[in-house]
Coordinates of C-alpha atoms and ligand atoms in Angstrom, one line a residue:
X1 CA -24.4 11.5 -36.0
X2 CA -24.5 13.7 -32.6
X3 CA -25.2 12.9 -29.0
X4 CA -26.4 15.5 -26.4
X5 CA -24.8 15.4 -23.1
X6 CA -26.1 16.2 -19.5
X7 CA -24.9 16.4 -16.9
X8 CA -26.6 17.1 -13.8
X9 CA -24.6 17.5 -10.4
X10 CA -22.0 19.6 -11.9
X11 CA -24.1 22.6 -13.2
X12 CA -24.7 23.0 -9.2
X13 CA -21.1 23.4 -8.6
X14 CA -21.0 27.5 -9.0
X15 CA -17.6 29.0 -9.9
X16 CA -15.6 25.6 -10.1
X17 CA -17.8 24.4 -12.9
X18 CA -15.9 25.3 -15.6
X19 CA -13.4 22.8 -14.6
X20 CA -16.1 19.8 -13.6
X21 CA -17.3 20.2 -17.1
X22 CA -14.0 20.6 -18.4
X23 CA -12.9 17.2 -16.8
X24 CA -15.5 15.4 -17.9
X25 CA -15.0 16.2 -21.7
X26 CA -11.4 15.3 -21.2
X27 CA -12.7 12.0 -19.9
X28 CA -15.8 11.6 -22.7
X29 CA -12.8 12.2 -25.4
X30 CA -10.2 9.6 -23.7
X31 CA -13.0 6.9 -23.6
X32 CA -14.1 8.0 -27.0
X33 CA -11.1 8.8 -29.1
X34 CA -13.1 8.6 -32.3
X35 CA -15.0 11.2 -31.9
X36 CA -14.9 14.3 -34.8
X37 CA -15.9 17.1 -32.6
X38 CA -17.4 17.6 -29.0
X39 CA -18.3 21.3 -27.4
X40 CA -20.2 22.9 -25.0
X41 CA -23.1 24.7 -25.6
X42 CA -26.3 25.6 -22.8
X43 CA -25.3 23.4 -20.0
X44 CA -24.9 20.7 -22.6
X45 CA -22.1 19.1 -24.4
X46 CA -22.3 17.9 -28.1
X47 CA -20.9 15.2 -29.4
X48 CA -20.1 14.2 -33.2
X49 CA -19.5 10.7 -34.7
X50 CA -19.7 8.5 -37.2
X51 CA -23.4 6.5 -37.1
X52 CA -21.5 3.0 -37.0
X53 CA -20.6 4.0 -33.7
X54 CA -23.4 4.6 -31.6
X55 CA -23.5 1.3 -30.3
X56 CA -20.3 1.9 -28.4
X57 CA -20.9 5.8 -27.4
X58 CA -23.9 4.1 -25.6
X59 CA -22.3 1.5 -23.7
X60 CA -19.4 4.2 -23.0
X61 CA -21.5 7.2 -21.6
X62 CA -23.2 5.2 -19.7
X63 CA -20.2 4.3 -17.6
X64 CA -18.6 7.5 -17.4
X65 CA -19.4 9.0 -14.1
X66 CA -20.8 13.1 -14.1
X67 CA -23.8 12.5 -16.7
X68 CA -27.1 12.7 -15.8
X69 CA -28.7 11.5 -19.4
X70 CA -28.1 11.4 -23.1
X71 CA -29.3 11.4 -26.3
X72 CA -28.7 10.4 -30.1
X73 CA -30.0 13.5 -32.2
X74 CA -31.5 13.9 -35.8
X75 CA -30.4 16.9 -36.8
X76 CA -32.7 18.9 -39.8
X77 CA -32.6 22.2 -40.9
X78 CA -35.8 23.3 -41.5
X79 CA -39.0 23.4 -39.5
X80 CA -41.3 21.2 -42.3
X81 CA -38.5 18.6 -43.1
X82 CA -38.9 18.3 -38.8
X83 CA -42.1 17.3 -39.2
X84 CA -41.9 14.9 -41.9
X85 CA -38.6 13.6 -40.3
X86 CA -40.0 13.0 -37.2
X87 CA -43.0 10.8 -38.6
X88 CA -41.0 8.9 -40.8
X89 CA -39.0 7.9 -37.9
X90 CA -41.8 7.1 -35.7
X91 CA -43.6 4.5 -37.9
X92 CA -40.0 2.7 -37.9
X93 CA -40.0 3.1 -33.7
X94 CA -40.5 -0.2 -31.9
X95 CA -41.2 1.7 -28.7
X96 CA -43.5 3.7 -29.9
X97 CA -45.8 1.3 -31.9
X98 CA -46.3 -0.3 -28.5
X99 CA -47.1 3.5 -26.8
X100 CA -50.7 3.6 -26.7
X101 CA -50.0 7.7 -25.6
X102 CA -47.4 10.2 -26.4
X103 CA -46.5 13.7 -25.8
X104 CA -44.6 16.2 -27.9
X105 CA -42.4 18.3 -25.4
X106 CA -40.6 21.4 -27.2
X107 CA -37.7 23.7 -26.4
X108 CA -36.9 26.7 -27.9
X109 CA -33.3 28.1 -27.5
X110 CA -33.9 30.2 -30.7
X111 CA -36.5 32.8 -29.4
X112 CA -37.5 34.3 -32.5
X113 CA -38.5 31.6 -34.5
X114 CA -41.8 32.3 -36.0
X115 CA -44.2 30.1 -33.2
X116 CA -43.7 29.6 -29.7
X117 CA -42.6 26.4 -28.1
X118 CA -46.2 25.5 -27.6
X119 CA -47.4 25.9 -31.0
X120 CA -45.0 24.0 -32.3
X121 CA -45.6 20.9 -29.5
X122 CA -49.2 20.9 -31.0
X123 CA -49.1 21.3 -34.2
X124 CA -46.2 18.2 -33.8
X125 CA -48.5 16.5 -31.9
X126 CA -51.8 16.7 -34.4
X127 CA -49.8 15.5 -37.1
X128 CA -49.1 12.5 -35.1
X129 CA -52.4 11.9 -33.7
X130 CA -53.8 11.9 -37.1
X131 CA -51.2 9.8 -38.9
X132 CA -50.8 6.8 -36.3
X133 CA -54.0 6.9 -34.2
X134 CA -52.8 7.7 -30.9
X135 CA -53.6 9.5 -27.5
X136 CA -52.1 13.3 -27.0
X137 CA -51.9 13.1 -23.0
X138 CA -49.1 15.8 -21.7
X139 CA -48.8 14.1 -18.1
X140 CA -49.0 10.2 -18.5
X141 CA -47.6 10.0 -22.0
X142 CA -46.1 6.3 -22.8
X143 CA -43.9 8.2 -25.2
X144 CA -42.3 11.4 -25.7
X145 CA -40.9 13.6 -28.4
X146 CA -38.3 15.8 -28.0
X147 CA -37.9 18.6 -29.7
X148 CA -35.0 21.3 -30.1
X149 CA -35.2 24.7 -32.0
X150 CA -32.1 26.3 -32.3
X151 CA -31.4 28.5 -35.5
X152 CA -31.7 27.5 -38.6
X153 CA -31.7 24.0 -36.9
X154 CA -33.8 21.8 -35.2
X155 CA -33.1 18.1 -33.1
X156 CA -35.2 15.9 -32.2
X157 CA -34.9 12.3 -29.8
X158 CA -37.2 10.0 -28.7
X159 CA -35.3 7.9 -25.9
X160 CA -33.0 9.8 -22.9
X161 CA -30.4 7.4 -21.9
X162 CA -29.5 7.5 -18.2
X163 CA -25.9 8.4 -17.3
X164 CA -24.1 7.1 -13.9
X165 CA -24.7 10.6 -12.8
X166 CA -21.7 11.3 -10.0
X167 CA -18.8 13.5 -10.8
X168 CA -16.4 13.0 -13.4
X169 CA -13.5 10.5 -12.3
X170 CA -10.7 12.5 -11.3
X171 CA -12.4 16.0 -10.7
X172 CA -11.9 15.3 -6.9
X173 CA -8.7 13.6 -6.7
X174 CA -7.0 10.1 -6.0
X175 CA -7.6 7.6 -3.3
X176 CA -5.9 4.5 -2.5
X177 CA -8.3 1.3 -2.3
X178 CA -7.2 -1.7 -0.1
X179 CA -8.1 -4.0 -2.6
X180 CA -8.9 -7.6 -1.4
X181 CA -10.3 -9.4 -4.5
X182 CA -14.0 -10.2 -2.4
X183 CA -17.2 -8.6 -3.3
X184 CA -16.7 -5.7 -1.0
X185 CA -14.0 -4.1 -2.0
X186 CA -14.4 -3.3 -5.6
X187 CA -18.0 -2.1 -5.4
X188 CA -16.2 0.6 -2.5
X189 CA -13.6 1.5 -5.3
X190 CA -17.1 2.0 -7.7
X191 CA -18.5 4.5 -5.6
X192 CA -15.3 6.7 -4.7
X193 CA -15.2 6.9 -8.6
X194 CA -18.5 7.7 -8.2
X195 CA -18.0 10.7 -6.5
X196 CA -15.2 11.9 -8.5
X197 CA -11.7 10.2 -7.2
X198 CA -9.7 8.6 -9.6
X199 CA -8.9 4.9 -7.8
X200 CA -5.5 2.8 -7.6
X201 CA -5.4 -0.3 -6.0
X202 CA -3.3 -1.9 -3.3
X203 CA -3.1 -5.9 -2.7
X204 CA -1.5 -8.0 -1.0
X205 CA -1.5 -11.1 -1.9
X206 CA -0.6 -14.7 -0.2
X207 CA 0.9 -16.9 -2.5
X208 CA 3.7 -16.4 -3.5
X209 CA 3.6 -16.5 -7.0
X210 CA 3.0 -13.3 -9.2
X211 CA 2.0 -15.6 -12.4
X212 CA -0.7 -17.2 -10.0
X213 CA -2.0 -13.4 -8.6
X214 CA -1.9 -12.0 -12.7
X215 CA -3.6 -14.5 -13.7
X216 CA -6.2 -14.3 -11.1
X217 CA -9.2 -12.5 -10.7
X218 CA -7.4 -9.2 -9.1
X219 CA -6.3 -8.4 -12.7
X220 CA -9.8 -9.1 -14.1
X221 CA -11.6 -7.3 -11.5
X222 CA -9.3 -4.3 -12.1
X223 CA -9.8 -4.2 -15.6
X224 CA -13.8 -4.7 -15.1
X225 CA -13.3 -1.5 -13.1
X226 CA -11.7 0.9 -15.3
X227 CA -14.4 0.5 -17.5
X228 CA -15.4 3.7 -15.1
X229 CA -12.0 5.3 -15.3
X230 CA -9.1 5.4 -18.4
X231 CA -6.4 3.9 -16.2
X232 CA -5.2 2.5 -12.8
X233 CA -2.0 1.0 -10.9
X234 CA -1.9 -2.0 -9.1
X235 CA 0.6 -2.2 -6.2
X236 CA 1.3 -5.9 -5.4
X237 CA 2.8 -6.8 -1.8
X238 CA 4.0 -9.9 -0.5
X239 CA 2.0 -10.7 2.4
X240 CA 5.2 -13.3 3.8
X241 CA 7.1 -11.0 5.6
X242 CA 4.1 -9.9 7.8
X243 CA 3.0 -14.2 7.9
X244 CA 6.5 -15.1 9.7
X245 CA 6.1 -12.4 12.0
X246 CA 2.5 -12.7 13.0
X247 CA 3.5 -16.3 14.3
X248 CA 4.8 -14.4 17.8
X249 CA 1.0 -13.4 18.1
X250 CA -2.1 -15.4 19.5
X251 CA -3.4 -16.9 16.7
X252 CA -6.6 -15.1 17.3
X253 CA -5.4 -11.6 16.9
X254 CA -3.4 -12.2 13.7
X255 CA -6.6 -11.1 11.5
X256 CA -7.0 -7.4 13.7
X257 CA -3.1 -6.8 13.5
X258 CA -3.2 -7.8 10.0
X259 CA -5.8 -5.0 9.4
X260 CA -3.7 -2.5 11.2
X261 CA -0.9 -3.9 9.0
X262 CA -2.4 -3.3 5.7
X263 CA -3.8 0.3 6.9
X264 CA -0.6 1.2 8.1
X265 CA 1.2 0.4 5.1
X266 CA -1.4 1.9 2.7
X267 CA -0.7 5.2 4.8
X268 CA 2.9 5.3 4.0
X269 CA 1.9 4.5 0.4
X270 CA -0.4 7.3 0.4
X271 CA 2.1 9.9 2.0
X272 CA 4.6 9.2 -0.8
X273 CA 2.3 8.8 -4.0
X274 CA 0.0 11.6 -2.8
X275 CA -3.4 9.7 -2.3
X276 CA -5.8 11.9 -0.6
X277 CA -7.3 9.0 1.3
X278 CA -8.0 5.1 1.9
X279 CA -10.9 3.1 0.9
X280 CA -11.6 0.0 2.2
X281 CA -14.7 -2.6 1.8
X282 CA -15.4 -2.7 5.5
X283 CA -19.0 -2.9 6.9
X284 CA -20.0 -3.2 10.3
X285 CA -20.8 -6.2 11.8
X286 CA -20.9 -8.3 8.6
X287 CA -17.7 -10.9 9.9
X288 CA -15.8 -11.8 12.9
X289 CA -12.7 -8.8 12.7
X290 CA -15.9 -6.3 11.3
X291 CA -17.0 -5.5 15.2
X292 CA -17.0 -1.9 16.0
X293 CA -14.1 -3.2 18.8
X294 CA -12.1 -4.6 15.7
X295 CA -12.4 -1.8 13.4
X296 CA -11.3 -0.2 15.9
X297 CA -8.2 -1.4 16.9
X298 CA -7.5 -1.7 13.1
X299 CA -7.6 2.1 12.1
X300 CA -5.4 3.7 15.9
X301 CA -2.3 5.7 14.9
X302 CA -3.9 5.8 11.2
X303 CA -3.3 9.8 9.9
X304 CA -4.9 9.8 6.8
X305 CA -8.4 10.0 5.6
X306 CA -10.2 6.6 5.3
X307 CA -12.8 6.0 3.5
X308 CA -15.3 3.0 4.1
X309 CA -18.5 3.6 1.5
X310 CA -19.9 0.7 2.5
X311 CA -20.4 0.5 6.4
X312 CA -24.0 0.7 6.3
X313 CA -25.2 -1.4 3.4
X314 CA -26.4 -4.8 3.6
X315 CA -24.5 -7.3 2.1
X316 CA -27.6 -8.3 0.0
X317 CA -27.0 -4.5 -1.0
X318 CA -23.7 -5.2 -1.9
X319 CA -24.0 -8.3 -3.7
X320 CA -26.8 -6.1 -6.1
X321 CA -24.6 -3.3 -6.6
X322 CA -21.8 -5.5 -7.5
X323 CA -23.8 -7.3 -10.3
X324 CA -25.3 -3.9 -11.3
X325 CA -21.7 -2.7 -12.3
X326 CA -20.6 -5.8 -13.7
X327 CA -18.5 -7.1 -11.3
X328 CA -20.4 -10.0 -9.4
X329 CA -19.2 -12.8 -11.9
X330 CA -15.5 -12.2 -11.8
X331 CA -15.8 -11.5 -7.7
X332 CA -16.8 -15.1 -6.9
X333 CA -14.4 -16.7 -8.4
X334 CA -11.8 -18.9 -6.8
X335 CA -8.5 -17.0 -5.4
X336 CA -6.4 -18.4 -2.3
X337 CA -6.3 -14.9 -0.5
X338 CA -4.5 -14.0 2.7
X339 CA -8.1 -14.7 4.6
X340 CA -7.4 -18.2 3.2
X341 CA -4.2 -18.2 5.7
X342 CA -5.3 -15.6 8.4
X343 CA -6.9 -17.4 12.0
X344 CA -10.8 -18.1 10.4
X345 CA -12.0 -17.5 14.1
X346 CA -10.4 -14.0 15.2
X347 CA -11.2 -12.7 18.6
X348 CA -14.3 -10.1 18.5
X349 CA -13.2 -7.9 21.0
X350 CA -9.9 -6.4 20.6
X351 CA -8.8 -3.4 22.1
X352 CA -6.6 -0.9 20.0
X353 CA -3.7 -0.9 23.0
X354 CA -4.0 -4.7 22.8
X355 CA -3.5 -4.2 18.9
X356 CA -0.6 -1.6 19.4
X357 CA 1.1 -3.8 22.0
X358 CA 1.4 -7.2 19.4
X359 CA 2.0 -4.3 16.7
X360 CA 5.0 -3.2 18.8
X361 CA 6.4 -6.9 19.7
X362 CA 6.5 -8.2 15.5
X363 CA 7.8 -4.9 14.8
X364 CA 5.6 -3.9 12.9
X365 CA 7.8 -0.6 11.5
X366 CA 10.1 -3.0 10.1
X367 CA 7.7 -5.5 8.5
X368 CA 6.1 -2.7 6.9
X369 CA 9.7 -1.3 5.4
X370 CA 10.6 -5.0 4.5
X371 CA 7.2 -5.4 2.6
X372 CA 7.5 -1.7 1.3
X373 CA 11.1 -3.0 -0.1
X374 CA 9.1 -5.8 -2.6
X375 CA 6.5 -3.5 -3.9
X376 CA 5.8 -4.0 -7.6
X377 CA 3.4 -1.7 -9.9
X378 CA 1.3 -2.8 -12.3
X379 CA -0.2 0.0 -14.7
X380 CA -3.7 -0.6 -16.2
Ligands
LIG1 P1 -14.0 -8.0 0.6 O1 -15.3 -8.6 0.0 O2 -13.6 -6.7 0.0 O3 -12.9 -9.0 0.6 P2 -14.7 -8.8 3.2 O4 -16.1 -8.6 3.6 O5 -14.3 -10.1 2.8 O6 -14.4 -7.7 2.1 P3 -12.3 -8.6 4.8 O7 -11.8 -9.7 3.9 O8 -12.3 -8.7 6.2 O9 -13.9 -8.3 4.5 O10 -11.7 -7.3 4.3 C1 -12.1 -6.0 4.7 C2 -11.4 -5.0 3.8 O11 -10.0 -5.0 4.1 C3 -11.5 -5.3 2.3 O12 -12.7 -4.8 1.8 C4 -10.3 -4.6 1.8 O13 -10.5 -3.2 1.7 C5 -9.3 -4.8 2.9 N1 -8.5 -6.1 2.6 C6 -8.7 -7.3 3.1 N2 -7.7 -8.2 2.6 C7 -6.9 -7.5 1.8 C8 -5.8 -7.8 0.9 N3 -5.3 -9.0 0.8 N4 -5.2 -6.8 0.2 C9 -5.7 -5.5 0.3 N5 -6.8 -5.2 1.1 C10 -7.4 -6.1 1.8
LIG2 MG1 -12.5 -10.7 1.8

């Protein structure tokens, strides 16, 4: 069986195409090891594979990001077995038995193939009409036909398959995402995929058990997630060393210096793995250390890119993008995280010299080193 690919954004990108497209293929064939054959023809990529797997290619394409649509092909060879084809495979078509209109829409990559792309829409279309009682209407149709001349070969699809459209993960590069466990965080992770950065993750985590943390929803979540990419790491911290220091603090400014913490550390992270930038789940105003004062405070003295997708959305926004990608269930779930430890009423208004002044008296250098000392990675 074969499968037409599109993708969309990626035929803008001029002379750097060539290796968006290539990316992607390399991604379509590590998702999709089974695969016999896949190439590139016309903007399109082809795909080949047995028919007891379509049911997987469908689920699989539509989470690889840097597809527009898809589509399963019937592949014939000559223009009256088309017709008959397509016929015979209508009358077995749920969708279109409930179509009470249809259209026949033709393309011809083969130019000199006896009629012209309209001719053979119509004469298509008649033998439709006539056979299963139905309205020809070109701009309203319920249903449409597909139909590919190439030579010496013809395709034909009823149903286009929406992709994730984006660019394909890793074209871009790789970002580090502070990685929390909420809602928040792994729908910012989603859309940095989205536009083409392969994602790692970085958590720190509050009790101080690894069993309880791998068998927690972090795991699930990440695996949930690289559904969208082949593979991830997880860098695990010990949040402890920062807890006994943040007790010289105001209780109310442990949440904002934690922040810078976390930021700080996923800087030096980045600087030695090579992540191009930071992604958190931040959005303004949506809790206590979220006030533009806070954030802030949080990101002085930060020197790397940060990325926070999610600033502007709503949380109702969030909440439907999370369940849209699969993620919603496994978010929810219970998981004793440091917020669980950190002051639940932090000051609002921070300021960052307040911030760098606390940062200064716990040491902050030093709790960072300590923590960066108990690092473990865990590959996906
Ligand atoms: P989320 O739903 O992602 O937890 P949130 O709305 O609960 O976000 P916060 O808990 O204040 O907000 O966290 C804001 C962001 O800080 C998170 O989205 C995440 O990027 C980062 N973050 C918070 N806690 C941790 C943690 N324990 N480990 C790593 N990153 C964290
Ligand atoms: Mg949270």
């Amino acid at each position: 069986m074969k499968a037409v690919v599109h993708y969309s954004e990626i035929s803008l990108k001029g002379k750097n195409k060539q290796y968006f497209v290539d990316r992607l293929i390399t991604n379509i064939k590590e998702k999709l090891p089974f695969l016999e054959h896949i190439h590139k023809k016309e903007n399109r990529l082809f795909l080949s594979f047995s028919d007891d797997k379509k049911e997987i290619v469908q689920k699989t394409l539509g989470k690889i990001f840097g597809i527009s649509w898809f589509a399963f092909l019937t592949e014939v060879t000559n223009y009256e077995e088309l017709k008959k084809r397509i016929l015979s495979e209508l009358s077995k078509s749920r969708e279109f038995e409930k179509a009470t209109s249809f259209r026949v829409l033709t393309r011809r990559s083969y130019k000199q193939f006896e009629k012209n792309s309209l001719e053979i829409s119509s004469e298509i279309a008649y033998e439709i009409k006539n056979k299963f009682n139905k309205k020809i209407d070109l701009k309203n149709a319920d249903f449409t036909i597909y139909v590919w001349v190439l030579k010496d070969l013809f395709y034909f699809f009823f149903e286009k398959h929406r992709g994730l459209d984006g660019l394909p993960v890793g074209s871009v590069g790789k970002v580090l995402c502070l990685f929390s466990g909420g809602i928040d965080s792994p729908v910012a992770a989603y859309l940095l995929m989205k536009r083409g950065c392969r994602v790692d993750f970085l958590h720190f985590y509050a009790i101080d058990d690894l069993d309880y943390v791998k068998n927690s929803k972090i795991f699930e979540q990440i695996k949930l997630l690289n559904h969208y990419q082949k593979h991830s790491k997880l860098y695990l911290v010990p949040y402890k060393f920062f807890n006994q220091r943040s007790l010289l603090v105001p209780e109310r400014y442990d949440m904002v210096l934690f922040r810078r913490f976390i930021l700080k550390f996923g800087e030096k992270l980045a600087e030695k793995e090579g992540y191009g930038a930071l992604v958190t789940g931040d959005n303004l105003g949506q809790v206590a250390s979220q006030t533009l004062e806070n954030l802030n405070s949080a990101v002085r003295g930060l020197n790397i890119l940060l990325f926070q997708p999610l600033i502007g959305f709503n949380k109702q926004e969030i909440i439907g993008l999370s369940k849209q990608i699969g993620l919603f269930e496994a978010s929810i779930k219970e998981y004793k995280d440091c917020c669980s430890i950190i002051s639940k009423k932090p000051a609002t208004k921070t300021t960052p010299k307040l911030i760098s002044s606390f940062a200064e008296k716990i040491n902050l250098d030093e709790v960072i080193q300590q923590s960066f000392d108990n690092i473990q990675v865990f590959k996906f």
